[in-house]
Coordinates of C-alpha atoms in Angstrom, one line a residue:
X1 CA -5.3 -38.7 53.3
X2 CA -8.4 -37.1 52.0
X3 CA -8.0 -34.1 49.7
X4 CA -9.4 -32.0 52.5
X5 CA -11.1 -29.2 50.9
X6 CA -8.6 -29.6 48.0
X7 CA -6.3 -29.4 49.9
X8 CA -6.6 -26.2 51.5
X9 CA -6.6 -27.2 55.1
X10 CA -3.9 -28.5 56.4
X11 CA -2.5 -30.3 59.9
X12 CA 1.1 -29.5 61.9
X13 CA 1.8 -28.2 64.9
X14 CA 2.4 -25.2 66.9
X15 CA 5.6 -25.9 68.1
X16 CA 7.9 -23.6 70.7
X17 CA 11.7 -24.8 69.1
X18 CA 12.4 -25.1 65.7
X19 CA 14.1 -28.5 66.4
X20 CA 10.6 -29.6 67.2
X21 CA 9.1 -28.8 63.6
X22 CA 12.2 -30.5 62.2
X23 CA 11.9 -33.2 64.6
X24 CA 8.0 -33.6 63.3
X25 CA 8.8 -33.0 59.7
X26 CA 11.1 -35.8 59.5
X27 CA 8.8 -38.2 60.9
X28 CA 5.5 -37.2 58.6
X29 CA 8.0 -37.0 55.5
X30 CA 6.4 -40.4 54.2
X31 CA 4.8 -41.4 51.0
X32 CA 1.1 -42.2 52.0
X33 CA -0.1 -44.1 48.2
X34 CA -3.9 -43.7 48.8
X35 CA -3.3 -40.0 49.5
X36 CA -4.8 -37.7 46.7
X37 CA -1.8 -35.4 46.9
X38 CA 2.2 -35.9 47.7
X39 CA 4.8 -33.6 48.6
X40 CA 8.7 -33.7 47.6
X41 CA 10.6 -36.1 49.8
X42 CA 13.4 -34.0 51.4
X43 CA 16.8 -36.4 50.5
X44 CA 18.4 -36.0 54.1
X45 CA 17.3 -35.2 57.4
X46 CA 15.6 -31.2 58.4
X47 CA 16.7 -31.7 62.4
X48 CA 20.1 -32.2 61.2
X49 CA 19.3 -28.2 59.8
X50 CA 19.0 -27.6 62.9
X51 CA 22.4 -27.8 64.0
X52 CA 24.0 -24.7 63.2
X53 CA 24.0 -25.4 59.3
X54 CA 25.8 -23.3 57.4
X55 CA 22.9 -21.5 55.2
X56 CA 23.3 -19.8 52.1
X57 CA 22.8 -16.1 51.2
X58 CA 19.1 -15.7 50.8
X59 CA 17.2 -13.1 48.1
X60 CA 14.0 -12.3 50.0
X61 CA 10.7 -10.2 49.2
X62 CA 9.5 -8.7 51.3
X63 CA 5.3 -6.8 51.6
X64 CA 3.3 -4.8 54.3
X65 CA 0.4 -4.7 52.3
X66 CA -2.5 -6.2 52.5
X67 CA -3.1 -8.9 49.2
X68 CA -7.1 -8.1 49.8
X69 CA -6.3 -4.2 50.2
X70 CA -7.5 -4.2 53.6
X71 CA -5.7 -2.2 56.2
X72 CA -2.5 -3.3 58.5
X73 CA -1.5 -2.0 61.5
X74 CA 1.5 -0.2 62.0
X75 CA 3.0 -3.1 64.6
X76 CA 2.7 -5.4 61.5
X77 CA 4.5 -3.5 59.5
X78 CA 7.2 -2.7 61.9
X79 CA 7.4 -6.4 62.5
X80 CA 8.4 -6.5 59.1
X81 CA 10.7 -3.8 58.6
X82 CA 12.4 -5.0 61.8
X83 CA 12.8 -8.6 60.6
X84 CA 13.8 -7.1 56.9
X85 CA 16.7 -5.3 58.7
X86 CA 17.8 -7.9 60.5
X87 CA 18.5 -10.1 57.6
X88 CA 19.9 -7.7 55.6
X89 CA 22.7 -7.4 58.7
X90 CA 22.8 -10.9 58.4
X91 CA 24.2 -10.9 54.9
X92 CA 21.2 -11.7 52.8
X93 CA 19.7 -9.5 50.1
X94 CA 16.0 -8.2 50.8
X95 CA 13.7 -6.3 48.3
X96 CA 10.3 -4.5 49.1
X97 CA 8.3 -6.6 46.3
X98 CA 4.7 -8.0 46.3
X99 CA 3.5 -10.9 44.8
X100 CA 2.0 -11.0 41.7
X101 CA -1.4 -12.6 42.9
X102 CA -4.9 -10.7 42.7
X103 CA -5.6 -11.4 46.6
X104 CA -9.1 -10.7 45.8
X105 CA -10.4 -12.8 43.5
X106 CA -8.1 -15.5 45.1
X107 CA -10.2 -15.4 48.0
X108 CA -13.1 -15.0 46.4
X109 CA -12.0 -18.2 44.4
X110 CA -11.5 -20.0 48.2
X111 CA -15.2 -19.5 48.9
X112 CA -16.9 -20.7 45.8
X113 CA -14.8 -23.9 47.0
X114 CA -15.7 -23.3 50.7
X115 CA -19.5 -23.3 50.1
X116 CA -19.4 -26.3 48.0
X117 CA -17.5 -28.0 50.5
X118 CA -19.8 -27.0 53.2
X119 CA -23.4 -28.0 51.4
X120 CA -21.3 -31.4 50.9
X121 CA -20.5 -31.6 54.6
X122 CA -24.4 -30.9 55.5
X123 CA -25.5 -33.2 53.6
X124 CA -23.6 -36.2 54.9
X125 CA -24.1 -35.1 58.5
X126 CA -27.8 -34.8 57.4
X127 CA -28.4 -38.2 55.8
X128 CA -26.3 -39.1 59.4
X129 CA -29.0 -37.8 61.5
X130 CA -32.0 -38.4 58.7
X131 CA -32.9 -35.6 59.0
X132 CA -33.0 -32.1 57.2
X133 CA -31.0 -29.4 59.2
X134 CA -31.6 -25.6 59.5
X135 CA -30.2 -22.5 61.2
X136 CA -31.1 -24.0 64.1
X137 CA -28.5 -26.7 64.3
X138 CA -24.7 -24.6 63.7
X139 CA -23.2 -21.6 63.3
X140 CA -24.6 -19.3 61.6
X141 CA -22.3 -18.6 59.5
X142 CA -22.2 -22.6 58.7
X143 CA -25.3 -22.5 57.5
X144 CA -25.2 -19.8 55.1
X145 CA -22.4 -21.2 53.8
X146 CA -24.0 -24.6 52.8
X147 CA -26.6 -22.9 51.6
X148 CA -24.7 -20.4 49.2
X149 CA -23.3 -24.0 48.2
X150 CA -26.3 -24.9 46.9
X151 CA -26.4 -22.7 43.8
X152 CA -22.8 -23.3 43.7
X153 CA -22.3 -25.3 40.0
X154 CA -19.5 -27.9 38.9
X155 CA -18.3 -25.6 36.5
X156 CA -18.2 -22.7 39.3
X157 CA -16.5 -25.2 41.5
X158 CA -14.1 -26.1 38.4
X159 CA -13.3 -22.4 37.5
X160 CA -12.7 -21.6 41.4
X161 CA -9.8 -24.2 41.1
X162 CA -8.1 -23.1 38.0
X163 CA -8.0 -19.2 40.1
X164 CA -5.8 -21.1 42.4
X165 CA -3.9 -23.5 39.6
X166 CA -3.0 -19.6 38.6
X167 CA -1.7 -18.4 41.6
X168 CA 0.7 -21.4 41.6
X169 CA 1.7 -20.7 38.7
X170 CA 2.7 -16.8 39.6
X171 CA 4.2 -17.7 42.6
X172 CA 5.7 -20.5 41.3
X173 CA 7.3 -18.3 38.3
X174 CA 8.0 -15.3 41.4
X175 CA 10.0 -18.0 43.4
X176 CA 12.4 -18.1 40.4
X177 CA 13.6 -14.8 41.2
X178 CA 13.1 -14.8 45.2
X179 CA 14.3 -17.8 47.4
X180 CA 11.4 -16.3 49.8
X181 CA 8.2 -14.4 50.8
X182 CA 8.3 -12.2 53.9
X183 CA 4.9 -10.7 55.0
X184 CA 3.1 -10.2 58.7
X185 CA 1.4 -13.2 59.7
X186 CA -1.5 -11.1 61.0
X187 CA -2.6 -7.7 59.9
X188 CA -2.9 -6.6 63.4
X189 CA -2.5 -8.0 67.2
X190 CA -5.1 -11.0 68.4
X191 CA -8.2 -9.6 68.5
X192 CA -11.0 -9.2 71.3
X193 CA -12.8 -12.5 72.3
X194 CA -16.0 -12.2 70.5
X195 CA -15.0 -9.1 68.1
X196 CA -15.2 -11.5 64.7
X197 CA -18.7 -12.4 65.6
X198 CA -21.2 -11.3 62.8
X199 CA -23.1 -8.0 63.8
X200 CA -27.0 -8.5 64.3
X201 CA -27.4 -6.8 60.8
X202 CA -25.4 -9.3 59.3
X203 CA -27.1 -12.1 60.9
X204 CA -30.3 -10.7 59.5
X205 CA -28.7 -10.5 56.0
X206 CA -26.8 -14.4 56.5
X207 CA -30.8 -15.7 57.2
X208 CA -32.1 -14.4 54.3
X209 CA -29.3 -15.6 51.8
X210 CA -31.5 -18.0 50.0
X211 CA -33.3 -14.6 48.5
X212 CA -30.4 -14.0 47.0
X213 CA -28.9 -14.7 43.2
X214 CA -26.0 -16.6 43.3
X215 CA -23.7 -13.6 42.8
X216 CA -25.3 -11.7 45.8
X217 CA -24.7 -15.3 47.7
X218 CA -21.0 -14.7 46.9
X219 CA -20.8 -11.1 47.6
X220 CA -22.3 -12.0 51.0
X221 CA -20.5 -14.6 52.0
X222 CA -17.4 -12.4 51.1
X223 CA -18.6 -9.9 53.4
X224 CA -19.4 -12.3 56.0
X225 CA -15.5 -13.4 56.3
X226 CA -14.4 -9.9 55.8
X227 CA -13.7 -9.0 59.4
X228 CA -11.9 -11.9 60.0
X229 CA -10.0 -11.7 56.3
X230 CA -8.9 -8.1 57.6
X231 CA -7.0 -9.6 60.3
X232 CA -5.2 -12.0 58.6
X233 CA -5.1 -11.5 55.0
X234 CA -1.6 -13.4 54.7
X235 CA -1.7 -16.9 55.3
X236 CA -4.8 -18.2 52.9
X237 CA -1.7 -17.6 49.9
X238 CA 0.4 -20.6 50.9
X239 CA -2.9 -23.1 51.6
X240 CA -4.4 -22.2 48.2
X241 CA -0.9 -22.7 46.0
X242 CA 0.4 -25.8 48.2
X243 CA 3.7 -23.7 49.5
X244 CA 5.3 -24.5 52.5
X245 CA 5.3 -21.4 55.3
X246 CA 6.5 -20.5 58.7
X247 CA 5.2 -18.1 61.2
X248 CA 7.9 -17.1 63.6
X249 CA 7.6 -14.7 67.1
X250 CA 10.0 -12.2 66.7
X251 CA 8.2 -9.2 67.7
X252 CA 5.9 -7.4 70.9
X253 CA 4.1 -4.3 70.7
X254 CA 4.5 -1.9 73.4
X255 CA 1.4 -2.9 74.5
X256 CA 3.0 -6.5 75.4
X257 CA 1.3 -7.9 72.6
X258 CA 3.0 -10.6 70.3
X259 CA 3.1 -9.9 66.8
X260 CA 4.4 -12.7 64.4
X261 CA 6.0 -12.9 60.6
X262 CA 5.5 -14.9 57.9
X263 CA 8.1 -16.8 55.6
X264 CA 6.7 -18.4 52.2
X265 CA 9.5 -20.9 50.2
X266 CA 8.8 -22.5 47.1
X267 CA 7.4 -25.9 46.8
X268 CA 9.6 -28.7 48.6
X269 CA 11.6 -25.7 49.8
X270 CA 10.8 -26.9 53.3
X271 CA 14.5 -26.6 54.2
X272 CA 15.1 -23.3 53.4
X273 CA 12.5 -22.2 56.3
X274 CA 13.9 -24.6 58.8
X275 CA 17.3 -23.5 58.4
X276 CA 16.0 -19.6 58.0
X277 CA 14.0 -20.4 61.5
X278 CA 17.3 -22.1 63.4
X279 CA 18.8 -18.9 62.6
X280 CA 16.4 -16.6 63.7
X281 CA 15.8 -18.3 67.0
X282 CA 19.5 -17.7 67.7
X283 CA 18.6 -14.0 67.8
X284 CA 17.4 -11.3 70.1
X285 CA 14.5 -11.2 68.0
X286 CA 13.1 -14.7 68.9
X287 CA 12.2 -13.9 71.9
X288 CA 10.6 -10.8 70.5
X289 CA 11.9 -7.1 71.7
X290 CA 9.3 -4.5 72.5
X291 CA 10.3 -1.7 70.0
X292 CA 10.1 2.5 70.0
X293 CA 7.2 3.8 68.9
X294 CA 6.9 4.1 64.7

């Protein structure tokens, strides 16, 4: 109901049938009048996509590389290029095209909002408990987040909005040529439990953040979601412009290691990706295939 971190983060399921997201989509597609934000009521019903509607030829972009110019993987791009060619077969057009968005300063956009947010969430929690709270109490990586929010002004917090009021406008404006947006979901397979903790010199650096301008803050905090960021540089694009997006599992490493793709529609386009995802469940690829080596 909330706006949610302006309505970045968001709540569905993970769901193992499409009919189950359709199932769920129906039942949340309600207008809620105290909620800061609304989404386009769908005139009909998205299980009913699910039964072997007829859907129309599809123009499609399609990426492998990263929107923050970080590396991917070679399984991620072959789980692309496999899921290209398969729609391709299946009678839709597909063009290797990236979106117009600066990834970058998108993200960099997210975090101005993100450390505000945070120093807000501090605060209440600390007036909860009456009483200040340090290092000590969270993450790490929590705490040098509020405090980066500290220095964080509402003009800053203003201007990081209108970076993401522009990339809804460039993807709104690319979604008049493309129906869709295919990219990897992640840039590489799941990583090691533990792997994205910060490194000790980071921690040292996160502890000392309040010697830092507000620029350096930024910079910091930039770097501190940078390992994390590299593996999955894909999915932050739909949250920030308020598209809809599916993540489907249509591909395993030879390793044995499942490796997902990414749809993005256009706003209220919901149906495009449900009737897309009863199609591709249909498929050998649903069920992923392990593939030759690249």
């Amino acid at each position: 109901v909330g706006r949610s971190w302006q309505g970045a983060a968001i709540d569905f399921v993970l769901s193992r049938t499409v009919r189950d997201s359709a199932a769920l989509l129906d039942v949340l597609q309600v207008v809620q009048p105290e909620a800061a934000y609304q989404t386009p009521l769908y005139d009909g019903s998205f299980f009913d996509l699910t039964k072997n509607s007829p859907i129309k030829k599809l123009r499609i972009a399609f990426t492998t590389a990263s929107p923050v110019r970080t590396a991917v993987s070679d399984a991620a791009k072959q789980s692309v290029y496999q899921m290209a060619k398969w729609l391709e077969d299946q009678g839709h057009e597909v063009v290797e095209k990236e979106a117009p968005v600066n990834g970058v300063e998108l993200m960099k956009a997210y975090y101005i909002m993100n450390s505000g947010e945070m120093n807000h969430v501090i605060i209440h929690l600390s007036r909860g408990l009456d009483r200040d709270l340090g290092p000590e109490d969270m993450e790490l990586m929590t705490w040098a987040l509020s405090e980066a929010g500290k220095s964080i002004s509402a003009a800053d917090y203003s201007e990081s909005l209108n970076g993401w009021d522009l990339a809804a406008y460039q993807m709104a404006k690319f979604h008049e040529e493309f129906d869709l947006y295919l990219t990897p979901t992640n840039a590489d397979t799941a990583p090691q439990i533990g792997e994205l903790e910060p490194s000790e010199d980071m921690q040292e650096r996160l502890l000392k953040i309040n010697y830092l301008s507000k620029t350096e803050q930024q910079k910091l905090i930039y770097d501190m979601f940078l390992p994390s960021l590299t593996y999955t540089p894909f999915t932050q694009l739909a949250n920030l412009t308020g598209q809809p997006a599916m993540s489907v599992p249509t591909f395993i490493t030879r390793e044995g290691l499942p490796m997902g793709v990414q749809f993005v529609a256009g706003k209220g386009r919901e149906d495009q990706l449900i009737q897309l995802a009863s199609q591709i469940e249909q498929s050998e690829l649903w069920k992923g295939k392990v593939v030759e080596d690249i």
